[in-house]
């Protein structure tokens, strides 16, 4: 057995949604983020607040069909 003092892992997963309804404000922010190639990160007080809230409420990791793990630190 090994004791790891710190482990940082970045998990990326992909979710596909079909025929979903959303408020116009959310749609507008998603389009703007896509056009600007911006990431929507709800933990940073993003400028895409409506989209971040909607994504957080409607997408769960268990919905993913593709995921990967990037090990950032092991010590």
Short mmCIF file of C-alpha atoms in Angstrom, two decimals:
data_model
loop_
_atom_site.label_atom_id
_atom_site.label_comp_id
_atom_site.label_asym_id
_atom_site.label_seq_id
_atom_site.Cartn_x
_atom_site.Cartn_y
_atom_site.Cartn_z
CA UNK A 1 0.00 0.00 0.00
CA UNK A 2 1.23 3.54 -0.81
CA UNK A 3 0.21 6.78 0.88
CA UNK A 4 -0.03 9.69 -1.54
CA UNK A 5 0.20 13.11 0.10
CA UNK A 6 -1.42 14.94 -2.78
CA UNK A 7 -3.14 13.80 -5.94
CA UNK A 8 -4.59 16.25 -8.46
CA UNK A 9 -6.53 14.82 -11.38
CA UNK A 10 -8.27 16.71 -14.16
CA UNK A 11 -11.31 14.76 -15.40
CA UNK A 12 -12.78 15.60 -18.79
CA UNK A 13 -15.95 14.04 -20.06
CA UNK A 14 -18.29 14.52 -23.00
CA UNK A 15 -22.10 14.61 -22.81
CA UNK A 16 -24.51 14.87 -25.73
CA UNK A 17 -27.98 16.33 -25.24
CA UNK A 18 -30.78 16.05 -27.79
CA UNK A 19 -34.00 18.10 -28.04
CA UNK A 20 -33.49 20.08 -24.83
CA UNK A 21 -35.34 23.25 -23.90
CA UNK A 22 -33.56 26.17 -22.27
CA UNK A 23 -34.17 29.85 -21.62
CA UNK A 24 -33.10 32.31 -24.33
CA UNK A 25 -30.47 33.85 -21.97
CA UNK A 26 -28.81 30.44 -21.55
CA UNK A 27 -28.83 29.80 -25.29
CA UNK A 28 -27.33 33.24 -26.00
CA UNK A 29 -24.50 32.65 -23.53
CA UNK A 30 -23.76 29.19 -24.92
CA UNK A 31 -23.55 30.63 -28.44
CA UNK A 32 -21.31 33.50 -27.27
CA UNK A 33 -18.99 31.12 -25.38
CA UNK A 34 -18.79 28.88 -28.45
CA UNK A 35 -18.05 31.77 -30.81
CA UNK A 36 -15.38 33.18 -28.47
CA UNK A 37 -13.92 29.74 -27.72
CA UNK A 38 -14.41 30.50 -24.00
CA UNK A 39 -14.62 27.88 -21.28
CA UNK A 40 -17.58 28.04 -18.94
CA UNK A 41 -16.27 27.45 -15.42
CA UNK A 42 -18.93 27.90 -12.72
CA UNK A 43 -16.35 27.95 -9.93
CA UNK A 44 -14.79 31.22 -11.12
CA UNK A 45 -17.84 33.49 -11.24
CA UNK A 46 -17.89 33.23 -14.99
CA UNK A 47 -19.36 35.90 -17.23
CA UNK A 48 -21.65 33.12 -18.51
CA UNK A 49 -23.59 32.73 -15.27
CA UNK A 50 -26.91 31.65 -16.76
CA UNK A 51 -25.22 29.03 -18.93
CA UNK A 52 -23.06 27.78 -16.06
CA UNK A 53 -26.08 27.36 -13.79
CA UNK A 54 -28.10 25.61 -16.49
CA UNK A 55 -25.25 23.25 -17.40
CA UNK A 56 -24.68 22.43 -13.72
CA UNK A 57 -28.36 21.62 -13.26
CA UNK A 58 -28.75 19.59 -16.45
CA UNK A 59 -25.49 17.72 -17.01
CA UNK A 60 -24.14 15.05 -14.68
CA UNK A 61 -21.00 12.95 -14.97
CA UNK A 62 -23.11 9.79 -15.10
CA UNK A 63 -24.54 11.08 -18.43
CA UNK A 64 -21.11 10.98 -20.06
CA UNK A 65 -20.19 8.63 -22.87
CA UNK A 66 -16.51 9.49 -23.13
CA UNK A 67 -14.10 10.50 -20.40
CA UNK A 68 -10.40 10.83 -19.66
CA UNK A 69 -8.21 11.52 -16.65
CA UNK A 70 -5.11 13.72 -16.73
CA UNK A 71 -2.83 13.34 -13.73
CA UNK A 72 -1.55 16.81 -12.84
CA UNK A 73 0.34 16.01 -9.63
CA UNK A 74 1.33 12.98 -7.58
CA UNK A 75 3.45 13.37 -4.50
#
